[in-house]
Short mmCIF file of C-alpha atoms in Angstrom, two decimals:
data_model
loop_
_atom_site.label_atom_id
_atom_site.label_comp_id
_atom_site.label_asym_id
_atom_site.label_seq_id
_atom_site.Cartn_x
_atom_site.Cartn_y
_atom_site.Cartn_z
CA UNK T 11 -11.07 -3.32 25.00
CA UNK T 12 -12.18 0.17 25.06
CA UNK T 13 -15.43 -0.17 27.31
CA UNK T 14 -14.15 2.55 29.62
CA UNK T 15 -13.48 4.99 26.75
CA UNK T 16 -17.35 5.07 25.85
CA UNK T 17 -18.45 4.87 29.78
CA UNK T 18 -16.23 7.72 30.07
CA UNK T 19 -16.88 9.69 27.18
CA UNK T 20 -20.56 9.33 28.11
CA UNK T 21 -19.84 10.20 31.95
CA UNK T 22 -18.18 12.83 31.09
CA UNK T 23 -20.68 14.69 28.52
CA UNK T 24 -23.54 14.49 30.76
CA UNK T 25 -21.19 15.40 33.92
CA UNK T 26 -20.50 18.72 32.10
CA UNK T 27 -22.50 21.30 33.96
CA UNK T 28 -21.58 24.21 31.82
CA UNK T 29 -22.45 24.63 28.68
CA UNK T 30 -19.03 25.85 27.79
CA UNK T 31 -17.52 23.06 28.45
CA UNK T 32 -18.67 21.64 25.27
CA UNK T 33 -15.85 23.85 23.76
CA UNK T 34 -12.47 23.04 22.69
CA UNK T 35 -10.37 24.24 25.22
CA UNK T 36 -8.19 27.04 23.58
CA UNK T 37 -5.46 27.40 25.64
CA UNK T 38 -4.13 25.17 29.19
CA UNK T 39 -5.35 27.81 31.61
CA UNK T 40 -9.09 27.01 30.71
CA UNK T 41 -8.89 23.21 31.41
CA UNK T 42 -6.78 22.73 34.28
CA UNK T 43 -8.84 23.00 37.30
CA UNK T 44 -7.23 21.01 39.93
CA UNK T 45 -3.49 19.32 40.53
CA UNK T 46 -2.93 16.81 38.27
CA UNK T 47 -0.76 13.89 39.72
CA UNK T 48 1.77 13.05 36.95
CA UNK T 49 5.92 11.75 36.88
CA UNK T 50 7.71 13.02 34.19
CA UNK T 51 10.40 10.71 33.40
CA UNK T 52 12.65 13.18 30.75
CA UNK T 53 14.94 11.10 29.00
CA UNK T 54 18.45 12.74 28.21
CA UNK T 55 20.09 10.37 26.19
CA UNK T 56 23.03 11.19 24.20
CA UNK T 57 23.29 9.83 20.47
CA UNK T 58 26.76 9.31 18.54
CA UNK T 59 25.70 10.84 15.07
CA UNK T 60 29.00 11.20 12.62
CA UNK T 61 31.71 10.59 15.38
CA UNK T 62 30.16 13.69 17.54
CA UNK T 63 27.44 13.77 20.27
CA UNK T 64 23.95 14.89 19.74
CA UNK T 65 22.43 16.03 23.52
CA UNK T 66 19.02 15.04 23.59
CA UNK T 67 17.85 16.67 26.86
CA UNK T 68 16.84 20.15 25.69
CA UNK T 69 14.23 18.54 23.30
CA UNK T 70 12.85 16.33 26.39
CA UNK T 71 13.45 18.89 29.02
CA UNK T 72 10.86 21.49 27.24
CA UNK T 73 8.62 18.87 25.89
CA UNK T 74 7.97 17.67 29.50
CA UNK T 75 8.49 19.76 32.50
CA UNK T 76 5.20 21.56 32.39
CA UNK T 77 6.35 24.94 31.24
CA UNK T 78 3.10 25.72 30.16
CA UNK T 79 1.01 24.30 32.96
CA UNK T 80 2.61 24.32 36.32
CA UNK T 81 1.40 27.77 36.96
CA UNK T 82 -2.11 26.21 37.74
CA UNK T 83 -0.72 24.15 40.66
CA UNK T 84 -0.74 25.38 44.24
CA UNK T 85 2.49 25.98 45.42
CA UNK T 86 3.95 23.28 47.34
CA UNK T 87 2.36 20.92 44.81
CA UNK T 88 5.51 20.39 42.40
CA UNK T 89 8.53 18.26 44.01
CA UNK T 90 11.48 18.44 40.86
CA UNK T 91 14.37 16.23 42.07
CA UNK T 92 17.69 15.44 39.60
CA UNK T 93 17.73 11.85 39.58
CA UNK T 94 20.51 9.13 38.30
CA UNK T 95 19.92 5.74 37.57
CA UNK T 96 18.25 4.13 40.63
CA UNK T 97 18.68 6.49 42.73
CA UNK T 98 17.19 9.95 44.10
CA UNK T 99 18.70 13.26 45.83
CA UNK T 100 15.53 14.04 47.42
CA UNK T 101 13.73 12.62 50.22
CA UNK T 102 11.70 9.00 49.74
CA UNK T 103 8.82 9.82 47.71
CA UNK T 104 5.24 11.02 49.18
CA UNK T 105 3.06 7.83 50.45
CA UNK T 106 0.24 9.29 48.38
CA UNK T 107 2.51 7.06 45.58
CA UNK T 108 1.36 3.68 44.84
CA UNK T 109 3.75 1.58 47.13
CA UNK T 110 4.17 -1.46 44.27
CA UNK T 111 5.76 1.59 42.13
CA UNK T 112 9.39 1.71 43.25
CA UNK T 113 12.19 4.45 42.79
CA UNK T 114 13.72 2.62 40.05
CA UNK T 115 10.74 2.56 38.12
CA UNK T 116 10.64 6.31 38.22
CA UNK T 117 14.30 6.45 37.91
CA UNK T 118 16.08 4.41 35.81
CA UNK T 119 14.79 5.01 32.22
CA UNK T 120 17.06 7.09 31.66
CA UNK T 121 20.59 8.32 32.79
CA UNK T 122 19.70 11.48 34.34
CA UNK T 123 16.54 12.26 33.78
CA UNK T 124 14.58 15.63 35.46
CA UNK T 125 11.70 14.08 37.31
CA UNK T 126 8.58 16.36 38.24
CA UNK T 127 6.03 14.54 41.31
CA UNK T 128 2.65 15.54 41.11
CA UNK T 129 1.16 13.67 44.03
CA UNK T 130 -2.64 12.46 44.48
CA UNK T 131 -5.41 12.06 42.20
CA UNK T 132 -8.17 14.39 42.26
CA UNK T 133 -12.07 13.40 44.03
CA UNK T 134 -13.26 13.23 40.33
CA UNK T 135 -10.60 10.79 39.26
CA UNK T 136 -10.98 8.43 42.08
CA UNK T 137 -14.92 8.45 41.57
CA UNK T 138 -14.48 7.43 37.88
CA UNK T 139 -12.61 5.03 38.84
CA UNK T 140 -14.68 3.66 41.44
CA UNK T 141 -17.37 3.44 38.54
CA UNK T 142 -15.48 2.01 36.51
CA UNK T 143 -14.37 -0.88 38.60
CA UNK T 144 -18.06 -1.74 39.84
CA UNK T 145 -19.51 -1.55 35.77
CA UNK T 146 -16.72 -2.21 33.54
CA UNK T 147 -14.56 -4.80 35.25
CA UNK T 148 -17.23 -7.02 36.07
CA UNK T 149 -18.12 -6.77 32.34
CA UNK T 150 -14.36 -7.31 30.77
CA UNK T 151 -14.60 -10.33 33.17
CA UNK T 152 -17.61 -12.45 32.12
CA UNK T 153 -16.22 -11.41 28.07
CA UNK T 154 -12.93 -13.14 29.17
CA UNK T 155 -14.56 -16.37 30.35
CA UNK T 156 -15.48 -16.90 26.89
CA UNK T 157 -13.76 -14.70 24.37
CA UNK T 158 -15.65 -15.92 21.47
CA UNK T 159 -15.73 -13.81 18.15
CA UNK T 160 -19.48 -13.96 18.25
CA UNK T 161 -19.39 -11.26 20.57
CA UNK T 162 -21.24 -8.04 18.90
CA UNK T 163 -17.79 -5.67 19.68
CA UNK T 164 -18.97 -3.59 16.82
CA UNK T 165 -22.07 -2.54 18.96
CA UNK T 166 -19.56 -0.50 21.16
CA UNK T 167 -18.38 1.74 18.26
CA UNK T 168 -22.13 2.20 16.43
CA UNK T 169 -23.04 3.47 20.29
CA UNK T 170 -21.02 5.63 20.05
CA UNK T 171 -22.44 6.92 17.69
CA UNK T 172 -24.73 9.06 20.11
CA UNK T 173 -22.14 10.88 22.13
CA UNK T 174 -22.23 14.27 20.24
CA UNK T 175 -18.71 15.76 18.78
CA UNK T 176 -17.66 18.81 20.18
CA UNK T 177 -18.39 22.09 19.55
CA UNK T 178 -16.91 23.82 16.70
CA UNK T 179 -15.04 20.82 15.70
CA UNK T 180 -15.21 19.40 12.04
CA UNK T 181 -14.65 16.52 10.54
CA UNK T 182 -15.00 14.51 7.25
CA UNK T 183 -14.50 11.29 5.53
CA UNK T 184 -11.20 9.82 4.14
CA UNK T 185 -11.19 5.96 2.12
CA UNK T 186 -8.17 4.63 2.63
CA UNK T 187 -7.00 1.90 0.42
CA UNK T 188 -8.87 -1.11 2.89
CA UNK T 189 -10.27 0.89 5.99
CA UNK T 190 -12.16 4.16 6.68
CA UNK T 191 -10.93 7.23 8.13
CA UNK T 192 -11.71 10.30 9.41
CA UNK T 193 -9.89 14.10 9.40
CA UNK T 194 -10.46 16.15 12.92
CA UNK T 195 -9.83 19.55 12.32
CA UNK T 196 -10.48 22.11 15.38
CA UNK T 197 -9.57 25.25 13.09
CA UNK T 198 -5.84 23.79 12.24
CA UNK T 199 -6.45 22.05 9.36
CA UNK T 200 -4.67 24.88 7.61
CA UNK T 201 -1.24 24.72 9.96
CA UNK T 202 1.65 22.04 8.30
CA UNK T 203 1.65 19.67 11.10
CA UNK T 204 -0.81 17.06 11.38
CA UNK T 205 -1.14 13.57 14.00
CA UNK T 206 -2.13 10.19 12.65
CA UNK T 207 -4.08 8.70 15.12
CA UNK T 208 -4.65 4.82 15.57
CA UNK T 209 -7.35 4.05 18.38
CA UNK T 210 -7.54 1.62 20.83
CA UNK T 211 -9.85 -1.28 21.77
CA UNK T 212 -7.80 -4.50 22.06
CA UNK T 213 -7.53 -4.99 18.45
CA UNK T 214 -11.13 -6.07 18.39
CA UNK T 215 -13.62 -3.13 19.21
CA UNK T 216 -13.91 1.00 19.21
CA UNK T 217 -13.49 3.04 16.44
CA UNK T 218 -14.02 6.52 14.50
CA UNK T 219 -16.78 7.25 16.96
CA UNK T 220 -15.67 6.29 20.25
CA UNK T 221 -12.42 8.29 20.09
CA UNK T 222 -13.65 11.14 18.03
CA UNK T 223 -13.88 14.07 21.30
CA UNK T 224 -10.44 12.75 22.61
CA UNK T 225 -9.33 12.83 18.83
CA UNK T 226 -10.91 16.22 18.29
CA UNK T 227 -9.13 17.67 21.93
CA UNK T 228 -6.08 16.35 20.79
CA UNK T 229 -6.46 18.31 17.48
CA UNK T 230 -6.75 21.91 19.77
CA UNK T 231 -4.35 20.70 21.78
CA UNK T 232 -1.58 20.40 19.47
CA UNK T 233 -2.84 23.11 16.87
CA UNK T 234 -3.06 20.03 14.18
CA UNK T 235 -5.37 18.36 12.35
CA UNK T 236 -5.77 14.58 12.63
CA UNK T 237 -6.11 11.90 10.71
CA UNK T 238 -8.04 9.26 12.32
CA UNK T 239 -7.63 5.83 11.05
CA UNK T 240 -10.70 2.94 11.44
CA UNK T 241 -8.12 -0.13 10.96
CA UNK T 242 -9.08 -3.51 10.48
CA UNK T 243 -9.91 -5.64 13.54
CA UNK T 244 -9.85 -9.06 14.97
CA UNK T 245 -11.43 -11.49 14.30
CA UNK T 246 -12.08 -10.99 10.60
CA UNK T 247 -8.78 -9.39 10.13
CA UNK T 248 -4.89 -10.57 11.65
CA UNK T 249 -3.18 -7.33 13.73
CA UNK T 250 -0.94 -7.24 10.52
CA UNK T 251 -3.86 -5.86 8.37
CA UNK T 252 -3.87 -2.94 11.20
CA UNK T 253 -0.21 -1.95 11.10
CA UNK T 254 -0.96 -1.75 7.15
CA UNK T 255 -4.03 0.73 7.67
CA UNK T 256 -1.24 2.73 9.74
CA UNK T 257 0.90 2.76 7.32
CA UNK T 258 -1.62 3.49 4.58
CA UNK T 259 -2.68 6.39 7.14
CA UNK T 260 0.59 7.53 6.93
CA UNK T 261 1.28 7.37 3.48
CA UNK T 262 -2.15 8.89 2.53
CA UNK T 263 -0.77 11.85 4.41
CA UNK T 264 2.43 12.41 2.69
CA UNK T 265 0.59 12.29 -0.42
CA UNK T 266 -1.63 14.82 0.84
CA UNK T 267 1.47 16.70 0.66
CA UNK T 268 2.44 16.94 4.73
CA UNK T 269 5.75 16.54 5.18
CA UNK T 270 7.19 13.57 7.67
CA UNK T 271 9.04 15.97 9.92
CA UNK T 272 5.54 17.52 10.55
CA UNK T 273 3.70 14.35 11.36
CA UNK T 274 3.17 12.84 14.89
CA UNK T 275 1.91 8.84 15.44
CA UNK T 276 0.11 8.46 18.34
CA UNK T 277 -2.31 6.03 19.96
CA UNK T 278 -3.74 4.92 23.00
CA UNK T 279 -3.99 0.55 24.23
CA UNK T 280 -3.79 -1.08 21.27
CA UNK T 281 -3.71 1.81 18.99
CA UNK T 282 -0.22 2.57 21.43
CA UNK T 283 0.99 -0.96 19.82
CA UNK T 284 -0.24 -0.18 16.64
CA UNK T 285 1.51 3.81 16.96
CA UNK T 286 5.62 1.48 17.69
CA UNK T 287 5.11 -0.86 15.04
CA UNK T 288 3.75 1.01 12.29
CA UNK T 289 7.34 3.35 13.10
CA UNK T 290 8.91 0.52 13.13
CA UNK T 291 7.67 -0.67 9.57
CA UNK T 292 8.16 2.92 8.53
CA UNK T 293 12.02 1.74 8.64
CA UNK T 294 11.46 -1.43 7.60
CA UNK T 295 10.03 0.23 4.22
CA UNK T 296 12.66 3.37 3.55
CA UNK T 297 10.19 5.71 4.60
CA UNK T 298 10.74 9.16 5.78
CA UNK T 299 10.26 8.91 9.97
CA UNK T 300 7.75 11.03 11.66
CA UNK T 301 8.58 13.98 13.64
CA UNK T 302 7.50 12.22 16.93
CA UNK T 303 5.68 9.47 18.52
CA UNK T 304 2.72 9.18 21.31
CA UNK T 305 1.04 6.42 23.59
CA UNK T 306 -1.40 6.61 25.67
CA UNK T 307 -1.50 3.65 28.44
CA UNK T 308 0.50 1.55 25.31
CA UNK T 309 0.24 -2.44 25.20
CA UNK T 310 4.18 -3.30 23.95
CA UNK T 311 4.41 -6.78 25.19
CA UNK T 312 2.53 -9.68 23.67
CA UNK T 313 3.58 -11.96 26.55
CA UNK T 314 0.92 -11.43 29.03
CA UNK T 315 3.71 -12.51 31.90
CA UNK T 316 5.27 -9.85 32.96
CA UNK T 317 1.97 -7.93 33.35
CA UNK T 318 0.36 -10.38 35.52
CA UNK T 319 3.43 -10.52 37.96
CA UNK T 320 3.53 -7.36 38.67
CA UNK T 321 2.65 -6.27 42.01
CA UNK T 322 0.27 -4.11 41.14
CA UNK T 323 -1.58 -6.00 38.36
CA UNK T 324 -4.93 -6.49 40.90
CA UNK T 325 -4.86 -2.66 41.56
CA UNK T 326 -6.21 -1.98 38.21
CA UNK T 327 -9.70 -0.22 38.05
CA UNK T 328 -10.71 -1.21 34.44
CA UNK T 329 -8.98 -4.85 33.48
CA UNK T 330 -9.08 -8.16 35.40
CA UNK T 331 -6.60 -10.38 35.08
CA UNK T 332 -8.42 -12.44 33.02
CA UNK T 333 -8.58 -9.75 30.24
CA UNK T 334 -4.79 -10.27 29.33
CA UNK T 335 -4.45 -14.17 28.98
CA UNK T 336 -7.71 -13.96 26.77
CA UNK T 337 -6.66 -11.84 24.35
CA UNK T 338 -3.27 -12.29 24.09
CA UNK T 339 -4.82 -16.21 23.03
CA UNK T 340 -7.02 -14.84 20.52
CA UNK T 341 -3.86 -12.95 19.39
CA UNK T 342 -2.24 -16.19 19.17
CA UNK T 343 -4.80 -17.40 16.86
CA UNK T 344 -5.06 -14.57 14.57
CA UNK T 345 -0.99 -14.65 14.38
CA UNK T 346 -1.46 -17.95 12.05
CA UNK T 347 -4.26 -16.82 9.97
CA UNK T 348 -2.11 -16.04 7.14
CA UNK T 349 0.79 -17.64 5.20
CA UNK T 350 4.07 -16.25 7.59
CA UNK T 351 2.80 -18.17 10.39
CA UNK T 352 5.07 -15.87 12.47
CA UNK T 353 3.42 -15.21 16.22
CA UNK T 354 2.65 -11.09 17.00
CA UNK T 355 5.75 -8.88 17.55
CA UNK T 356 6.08 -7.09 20.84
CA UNK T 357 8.00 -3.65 20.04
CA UNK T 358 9.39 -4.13 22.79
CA UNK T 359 11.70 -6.64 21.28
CA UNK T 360 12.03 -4.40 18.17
CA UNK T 361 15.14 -2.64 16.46
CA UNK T 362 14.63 0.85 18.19
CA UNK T 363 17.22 2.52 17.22
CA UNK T 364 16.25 5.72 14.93
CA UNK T 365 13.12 5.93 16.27
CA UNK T 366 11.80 9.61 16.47
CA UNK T 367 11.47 11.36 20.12
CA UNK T 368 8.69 9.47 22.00
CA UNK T 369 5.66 10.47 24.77
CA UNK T 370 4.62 7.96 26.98
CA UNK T 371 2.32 8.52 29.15
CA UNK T 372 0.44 5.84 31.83
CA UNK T 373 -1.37 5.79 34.69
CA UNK T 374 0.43 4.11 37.92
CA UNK T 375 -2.12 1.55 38.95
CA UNK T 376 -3.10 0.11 35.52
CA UNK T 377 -2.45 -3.06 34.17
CA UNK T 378 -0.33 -1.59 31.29
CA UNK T 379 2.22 -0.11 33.60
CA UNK T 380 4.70 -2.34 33.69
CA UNK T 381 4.12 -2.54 29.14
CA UNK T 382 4.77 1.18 29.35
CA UNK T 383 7.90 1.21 32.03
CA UNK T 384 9.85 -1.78 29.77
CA UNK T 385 9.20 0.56 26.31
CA UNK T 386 10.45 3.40 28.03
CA UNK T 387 13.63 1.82 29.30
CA UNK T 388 14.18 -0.22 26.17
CA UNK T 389 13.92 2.78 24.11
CA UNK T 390 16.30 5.00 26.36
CA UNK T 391 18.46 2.27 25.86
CA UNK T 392 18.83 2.43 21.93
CA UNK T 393 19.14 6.23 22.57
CA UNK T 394 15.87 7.35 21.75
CA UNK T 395 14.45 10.44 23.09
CA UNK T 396 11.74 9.51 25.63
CA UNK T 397 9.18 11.88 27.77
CA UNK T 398 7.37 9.21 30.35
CA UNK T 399 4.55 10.58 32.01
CA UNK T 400 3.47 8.73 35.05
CA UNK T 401 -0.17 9.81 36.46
CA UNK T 402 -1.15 8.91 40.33
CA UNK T 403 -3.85 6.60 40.06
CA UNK T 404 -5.03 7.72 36.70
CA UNK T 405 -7.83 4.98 34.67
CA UNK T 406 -6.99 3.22 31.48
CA UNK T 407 -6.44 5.81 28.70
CA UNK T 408 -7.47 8.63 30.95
CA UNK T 409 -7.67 10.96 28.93
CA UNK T 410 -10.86 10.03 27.23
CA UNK T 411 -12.77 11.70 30.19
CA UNK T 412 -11.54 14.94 29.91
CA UNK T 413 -15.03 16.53 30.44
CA UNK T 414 -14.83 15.07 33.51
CA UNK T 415 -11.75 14.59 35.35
CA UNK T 416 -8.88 17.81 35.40
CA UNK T 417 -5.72 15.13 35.13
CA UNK T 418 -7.06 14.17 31.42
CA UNK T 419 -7.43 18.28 30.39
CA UNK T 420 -3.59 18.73 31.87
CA UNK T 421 -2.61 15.15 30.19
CA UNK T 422 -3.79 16.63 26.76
CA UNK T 423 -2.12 19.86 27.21
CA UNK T 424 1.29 17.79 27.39
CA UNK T 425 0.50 16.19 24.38
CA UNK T 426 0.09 19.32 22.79
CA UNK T 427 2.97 20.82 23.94
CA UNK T 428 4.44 17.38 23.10
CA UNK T 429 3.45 17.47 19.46
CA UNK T 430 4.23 21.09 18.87
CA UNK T 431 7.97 20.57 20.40
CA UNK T 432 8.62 17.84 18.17
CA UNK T 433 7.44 19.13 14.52
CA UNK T 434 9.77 22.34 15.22
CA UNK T 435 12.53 20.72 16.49
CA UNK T 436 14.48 20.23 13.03
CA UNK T 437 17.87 19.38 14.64
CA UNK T 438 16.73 16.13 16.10
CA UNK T 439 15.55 14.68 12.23
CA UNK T 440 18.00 13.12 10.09
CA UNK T 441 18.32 13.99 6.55
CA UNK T 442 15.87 11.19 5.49
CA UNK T 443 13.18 13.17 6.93
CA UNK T 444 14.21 15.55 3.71
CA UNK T 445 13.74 13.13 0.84
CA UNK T 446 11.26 12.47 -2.01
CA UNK T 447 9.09 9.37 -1.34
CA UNK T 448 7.26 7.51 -4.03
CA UNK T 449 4.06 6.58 -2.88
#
């Protein structure tokens, strides 16, 4: 569901008091305005590539310890501690810290990781999501007491429709072969590297419009254009149709004539599913892999169990508990709508190996934590390259209210910085990034 992407969107534009805020940021400086609270979790894993040993930690180190950024925190605000698995050399971390959020979930995806401790959330993130517990909660509630496809979830998009694009920022029309699709350019539509973005909404609602600012702040962020892809939804449509749109996305782009080891995936809720398996089908298919992959508060676990036990499932400002169970069943249902038969995948239980170096990043008292914790660790574990970001008391997909709230501005920069690191480091593609595709 992607309710609190349009409240905040809309909060946020009408919050702006300054006329200039409209703008696309141009550089970090202008958009960090207060500490952001944020764990880095660098993953350092080690690959065995032709009987040698490819270090992974320089890529990870510079992609996420805030090189560009930490400048704008008070001192005293940054805590760096080396860390092993489960354990820490510093002192027990600040109570500010969620207590259900233990040392080994900030520890242990990785052997040795670098771990940077931003603590507390800023006034303006705690009010949004105060508002966001009294309007869209309640909301997400009475939908999961009867998930029925006659709900309008199209409305939410068209809606959208209202919140204007931001300044300077252009965009046009792409057809893809079964779904629309839109190219973001903030003045980089010129520069090689470009993001394929899939959006979220629970496979069922959101779109082109409801994303487009984040979209378009992504696009300055990371000096790229973006392609933004309006997949195929429930209920007219099984989640296979939208790993296909992906993939068309993807392909479209190559034949545009980008190269793979200048494209970055990324995605936020569902579009975060959508981001691991459309990689993962990327392999499944020959293709060239992209450069690097992003997700934004990522569902990665079709079994709504381990969500629901976690400690700090109730915590969450935007999602009742409800929320899961229902649309993990209409999931279920969609699964059989075609011949296969064959229930959803969870990436989490895919071949991971290969993948291309991975963002992650999550707030600590949302119901996708625990989703984006077990990716992280799974993927460290098949010696993927893995950045996980976690942000004190940070909403669902944050970063959608970056008018509003200075942790979403400093969360974009890192993508950014994210996106840029990955396209230019050539070392960590293999030679398949290199090859001719026939599209």
């Amino acid at each position: 569901m992607c309710g609190d992407a349009l409240f905040s969107s809309v909060l946020s534009h009408f919050a702006s008091a300054k006329v200039g805020r409209e703008k696309v940021p141009a550089s970090c400086n202008e958009v960090v305005e207060d500490p952001a609270a944020a764990v880095a979790l660098t993953g350092s894993s080690s690959r065995a590539l032709d009987g040698g040993r490819e270090n992974t930690a320089e890529f990870t180190a510079g992609a996420a310890r805030l090189e560009r950024c930490e400048g704008d925190f008070p001192t005293g605000q940054r805590r760096s501690h080396s860390t092993g698995v489960g354990r820490l050399t510093d002192a027990t971390p600040s109570a500010a810290w969620p207590p259900f959020v233990s040392q080994e979930c900030r520890t242990s995806v990785c052997a040795d990781p670098m771990s940077d401790f931003f603590p507390g959330a800023s006034l303006r993130s705690q009010v949004l999501a105060h508002s966001l517990r009294m309007t869209v909660k309640p909301l997400l509630g009475v939908w999961a007491q009867w998930p029925s496809p006659l709900w309008p979830a199209g409305v939410i998009d068209y809606a959208a429709r209202i919140v204007p694009p931001l300044r300077g920022v252009g965009h046009r029309s792409v057809r893809l072969e079964h779904c629309a699709a839109e190219l973001i350019d903030a003045g980089n539509l010129g520069n090689e590297t470009v993001v394929l973005y899939l959006h979220g909404g629970g496979f069922l609602t959101c779109g082109l419009n409801t994303h487009r600012r984040l979209v378009a702040r992504i696009s300055a962020s990371a000096e790229a254009a973006v392609l933004s892809v309006g997949y195929r939804m429930m209920p007219k449509h099984p989640i296979r149709d939208a790993i296909a749109d992906g993939v068309d996305g993807y392909r479209w782009l190559l034949g545009q004539g980008f190269e793979a080891r200048k494209i970055v995936i990324a995605g936020d809720s569902a579009g975060g599913y959508l981001t691991f398996m459309t990689a993962l089908t990327l392999v499944d298919l020959d293709l060239p892999r992209p450069a690097g992959l992003v997700a934004l508060s990522p569902l990665t676990d079709m079994d709504p169990a381990g969500k629901l036990a976690h400690p700090g499932a109730g915590q969450c400002p935007v999602f009742p508990r409800s929320v899961l169970t229902a649309l993990t069943g209409l999931a279920d249902q969609d699964a059989h709508r075609d011949a296969t038969g064959k229930p959803c995948a969870s990436p989490v239980d895919g071949i991971l190996e290969g993948l291309p170096p991975v963002l992650i990043q999550v707030g600590s008292t949302e119901m996708l934590y625990p989703d984006a914790e077990l990716m992280a660790e799974r993927l460290a574990a098949s010696g993927v390259p893995i950045t996980f970001e976690v942000w004190d008391r940070q909403v669902h997909v944050f970063q959608a209210a970056a008018d509003l709230i200075p942790e979403a501005n400093h969360a974009i920069a890192q993508i950014g910085n994210f996106v840029r690191t990955a396209t230019t480091a050539h070392t960590l593609h293999s030679d398949r990034s290199d090859e001719t595709v026939a599209l």
